[in-house]
Each structure stands twice: as C-alpha cells, then as structure tokens.
C-alpha cells in the first residue's frame, strides 16, 4: 500500500469521512509528492481535517458537496479548486476524487484525491482527465491487478460483462473467473510471455457470476516503474462469445455442406461473380469426366459446347436466379452431356453479388426419351414443384394411382398400401364419402364442380382412425379421353391448434384487462376524492401511474378537529404488487387515524406493521408524514427515506427542503424516526412529490432534477394548488417530450392563505 501511495508522480491524499451528517473529512495518508506540493511535514497532515488544504475562497462543506455530486454508481469525478500550502499561499489545482471500497466495520467512507497543480498547463493535466474518462466510459472491460494478482481496479464494463459488482472482485484474484477449460500449461505460457515480452494477447474462456461461460479476447500487459520493476498488470477484454458461436455454427454448416456434396450424385458448384468456378463436388467427374481440380479456376463457358458458349454470353451478365436451365457440356472424351442447371446468386446486404451457388443434374438419358415420356414428365414436374404437400393422384373412378412420400407421412399409409385403393374409403371419414363421390360424378358428367381448382378446408382420416384438419386442392387433368385428378393436401393441425390458442389468449387478455380495470378503480377509490379547502388553507393531490396500476400513494384527512394529517408514499415498482402493498399501508394508516399520534409515532407503528411482509419481498416503501395544527399553524413532520418536500416561504420568497432522519419502511424493526416542526405563515406553500418526478429523463438522458423543480414551483406559488400541479406536470411533459413515464409520478400541494378562496 505504501509503495502504491508513494509511487505516483501526482500528489495523492487518502481521506475518510464518517457515514453521518454533519462530518468532516480527515486525512489518513499522503505521498511524498503531496508533502512537497503543500510544504507540510507528514505528521502535520495525518489525522488533520482536509479543510486545512482549502483556500478560504471555497464554500463551507466543500468536500461534502463534491462527494454528493458523485452518484453511487460512479466511482470518480474531476474538478478544479483553489488550494493553499503551508504558507497560506493559494494556488489552482486539478483534483480527481475517487471513491474507495466502503468499510462497514468502522462505519466510514474512504476516498482518494489525485492533485495536479495548474498553471504550467502541462500535458499531464489533460491526459489525466482523458485517461480517467476513457477508462470509465470504455466499451472494453479493463482490470488492473498488483504483481501478485490481487485486483485493484475494474471499470463498469468489466462488471457488466462478468455480472460481478466491484465489491465482489476488488482484493480478489482473477482466478475466480476461470471456467476450468483453460489448462495450467496455457496459463503458465501466458505468464512466461508477460514476464519475457511484457504483454500477452489471446482468447480465453471465462465464467460469469451466474455460471454462464463466455469467451473474451484479452490483451494483457505489465506496468513498470522507473526502476523497471512490475508494479501492476493491466488487462483489456473484449467479449467475443457471439463471434465464437458464429464461427462454430459456420464450421458445422460448412462440414455438413461438404458431406452432402460428396454423397449426392448431382454436381454441386460455386462460381465467383465473374463466372469462374471456386468449388466443385466430386460428381463433376461422373457427369463430364473432369476432376474438381480440373474445373477450379475455369470459366463456366469453357466447359460448354460451342453453341452454348455463344448463347450464354449475354445470360452471364444477368444476376437473377435460374431454374431447370438446360446446359450442353462437352465431356472430356468429346461427347455431349445435357444437364439441367439451377443457380442462385449470393449477395451482401448492399445487394452486391458475392458468388453463384448451384447444382447440375445429368439428364442426357432423359432427354433422349423425352418425346416418348412427355405426358409422364408433366406429372413428374408437378410432383417435384409441390413436394412440400402430400400429393395424391387418382383416376376418374377415385382409385389412387400415385402417392408421394409426404402423403405417407401425413396419412400413415405406405405407397404400396395406398396405390389401388379408393381414395374415399382410405382417407375420407365415412360421413363425407357419399358427398365426395357425388361431386366427382357431377364433374365427369357436366364438367362443373364447386370444389375443384379451389383451396378448401376439409377433415381427413389417418390410418390409425384419427381425424384431422387439412387444406385440400384438387386439379383435374385430361389425358386423352379420360381425366386424372391430382390432390394437394396440407396438414393444418398445428395451425388450427395455434388459432385455438390465439382465441384463448384473447379471452384471457380480455379477462386480465377487466381485472386490471377493477384494480385500477379500487386503487383510485383509495385516494382522496376531492381537495380539502378552508378559509386558511387548501390541499390537493395528483397521481400519474407508469402503468394502469401504480405504486404511489397520497392522502390527507382530519385526525381530529384541529389536526390535518398529510401523507405521500412510494412503493418500489409500478404494477399490481406495489399497489397491493400500498393498500396495506393505507389501511394501517387509516386504522389508527382517530388515535392521537404524532408523525414519528405513526411511522413507528406503520414500520412494525409492514416489516414482516416487506422483509420477505423485493419491495420497499418510502414515506413522508406531516401533521398540521389548524389553530397554531405548527407543522410537524417525519421522514422514512422519501424525497424531502419543498416549502416555499412567501415572506422571504425562498424555497427550502423539509427533511429528517429515518430509514425506509420495512428494512428493520423498531426504528426510531426523527421528528421536526416548523410554523407555516400566510402565503407559505408546501410541495410533496415522489422520485418519479425528479428522476424523469428527456431523450438526451438528462434528469428533470430538483433544481428545475424548485424553479418551476417557486414561480407558481401565487396560484392555487391544483394550478401549481398542472403547471409542474405540463413542464415535465415538455421537458421529457412524452406523455408516458417509466415511474409513477405523484404530487401533493398544501397552501396557507388568508381569507376565502
């Protein structure tokens, strides 16, 4: 630790502050550079207030303000300030304030200050800020360890990649990320390269916190001091899991393609955009006598007959798919080979041609007998073109003459079992057979039919006797003086089941929507139905849930003749669950509304009542409770972790926050809540709100924020409470450029006046 403190060129100070308010930061350690910068001896600074180094020009509680500006999820901020040395001489400085790990044992927070004196405008000033921002905001995961492997720093991207929080990794060895797939020899080789060359790069398989493996490309390098000693090890990681999965899938696909190409008797090929072969299967040797090695690098026209070479020159420039194209090849021994060719252009996302992929089938023998088999070829082409459907061919008597493989799968009958059978007796349920035969006879006699050449839904029968829905299209074909009928059958069992599921889902959705409306109406009935108005004050509220049912709640009611109670609360989340907890909280508050109790006492009772339920759930409640005395105008209040209300003092034209100490409800039993009081003068106005208001973001990611809310509220206090709320909500929607928000938004305004409204 001492070498780390004394090593940097920048001045380094370690300070701590107790986790309570108010508290003053105290110096715990300084390095030699800091001693030289400020001109003190070490013992003159250790255990002394950090304010000793501040110039008088800085505001009071300067360090506390800087710490508050740093959100919890952010580990550091940089800013300029004026400091002073031992002679009280002020000087400007650039300061980077970094939060260190929390120490729960002694209830203190520690932070480090990196200080660079300004004025010389060295490049180090600029580099420090750029380096800090670049590492924290980097899209790559960054980790720094000491020479022994103990983790000293990780950036947010590393936490996102591994699923660990910083507190779970700092101080530990990166070995906890090992998946077990990397051997000890590989790790030994990695460290040997680091020690000999100062860096190592490679792919490694690690494991996330949830046990999920991931691949990372790591670049590891050593960091040395001026004496050449290794002080730290820096690793930068890129998640390449998706790329590794893609590479594995691509390798498997290529292997499968290669095996299929070797097993098929058809010639599979690929050509570059200019028509030169870049791949050929072994079948080319069987078809045209050349080996794949002979074909590679040749233009496709070099293998064609002279007549085809001329006719295909124009076609080669058209980048469109072609099907069943006749090619006349010149066999290696000189005879002509006729092939049926199908090709598909492969393009990139911009539509640029990458290559051609296709298949050639030797049809020389078929072409020799084509004239004699032309009628049979029509049927063959029809079957090939519709091979995804079950195809049944029958004669004019309804006797099955052909039955494809898909029909075997759909109906359960083999081709041998089906051919020769009457189609009605085989696959048509008994109650429909007569109408089918009548339809067939009507067509044969009149040439008219209500079902032929149309797509209809019917019921069919499987071999096992099970009925199922189908889509059926029957096309008549006249061959000579007789008719042949081709039936195309598609099993729609799955589609029908999906349709039923959709109908059930629609019913369930309607039921859920109705239940949600009921829940919404119940929740709305729990909120005050109207403002409370007297000749002294007026109070009203407004709730805008993020979903149909929200987790926010506000209420106001007379506890007795002289006391008006006001409550605003927020349950984490914004759905039915938070709404139910809020109903419980409201019931508990209203149950003891007629008993004399102060705000703090009420919060004590509410906390004990809800502790058991909240302690076993993922929800928590923040709540602010106020009690106004209508005779003395005293306002008593207590807080349970809720955003402090804003009180506008009419006489001073200033806005202040009301706040007290108190944990959120349900965290711990028997909590003591601090209670404070103040007096409301004529014209004073009080605004209560939930954090959904101040934490709402615009499209640029900026928060609506407390400062903006204070400005809008201060400028609106001359109006009535409901107008104040309308103005704030309108300003919020304009800022966020939306009518819908990610969190529930609730406001309540109390205003004291003199006279009638």
Coordinates of N, CA and C in Angstrom, one line a residue, residues 568 570 603 620-625 638-644 659-665 673 691:
X568 N -47.5 11.2 1.8 CA -47.1 10.8 0.5 C -46.2 9.6 0.6
X570 N -44.3 5.9 -1.6 CA -43.8 5.4 -2.9 C -43.4 3.9 -2.6
X603 N -45.2 6.6 12.0 CA -44.3 5.8 11.2 C -43.8 4.6 11.9
X620 N -39.9 -2.2 -1.2 CA -39.7 -1.3 0.0 C -40.6 -0.1 -0.2
X621 N -40.8 0.6 0.9 CA -41.7 1.8 0.9 C -41.0 3.0 1.5
X622 N -41.0 4.1 0.7 CA -40.6 5.4 1.3 C -41.8 6.2 1.6
X623 N -41.8 7.0 2.7 CA -43.0 7.7 3.1 C -42.6 9.0 3.8
X624 N -43.4 10.0 3.6 CA -43.2 11.3 4.3 C -44.6 11.6 5.0
X625 N -44.5 11.9 6.3 CA -45.8 12.1 7.1 C -45.7 13.5 7.7
X638 N -42.1 13.9 9.8 CA -41.1 12.8 9.9 C -41.0 12.1 8.6
X639 N -39.8 11.6 8.3 CA -39.4 11.0 7.0 C -39.0 9.6 7.1
X640 N -39.4 8.7 6.2 CA -38.9 7.4 6.1 C -38.3 7.2 4.7
X641 N -37.2 7.8 4.5 CA -36.4 7.7 3.3 C -37.0 8.3 2.0
X642 N -37.9 9.2 2.1 CA -38.6 9.8 1.0 C -38.0 11.1 0.6
X643 N -38.0 11.5 -0.7 CA -37.5 12.8 -1.1 C -38.1 13.9 -0.3
X644 N -37.3 14.8 0.3 CA -37.8 15.9 1.1 C -38.8 16.8 0.4
X659 N -36.7 17.9 5.9 CA -36.1 16.6 6.0 C -35.8 16.2 7.4
X660 N -35.9 14.9 7.7 CA -35.5 14.4 9.0 C -34.9 13.0 8.7
X661 N -34.2 12.5 9.7 CA -33.6 11.2 9.6 C -34.6 10.0 9.7
X662 N -34.5 9.0 8.9 CA -35.4 7.9 9.1 C -35.2 6.9 8.0
X663 N -35.1 5.6 8.3 CA -35.0 4.5 7.3 C -36.3 4.3 6.5
X664 N -36.1 3.7 5.3 CA -37.3 3.4 4.6 C -38.1 2.3 5.3
X665 N -39.4 2.2 5.1 CA -40.3 1.3 5.9 C -40.0 -0.1 5.5
X673 N -37.9 7.2 14.4 CA -37.9 8.2 13.3 C -37.8 9.6 14.0
X691 N -40.1 10.4 -6.3 CA -38.8 10.5 -7.0 C -39.1 10.2 -8.5

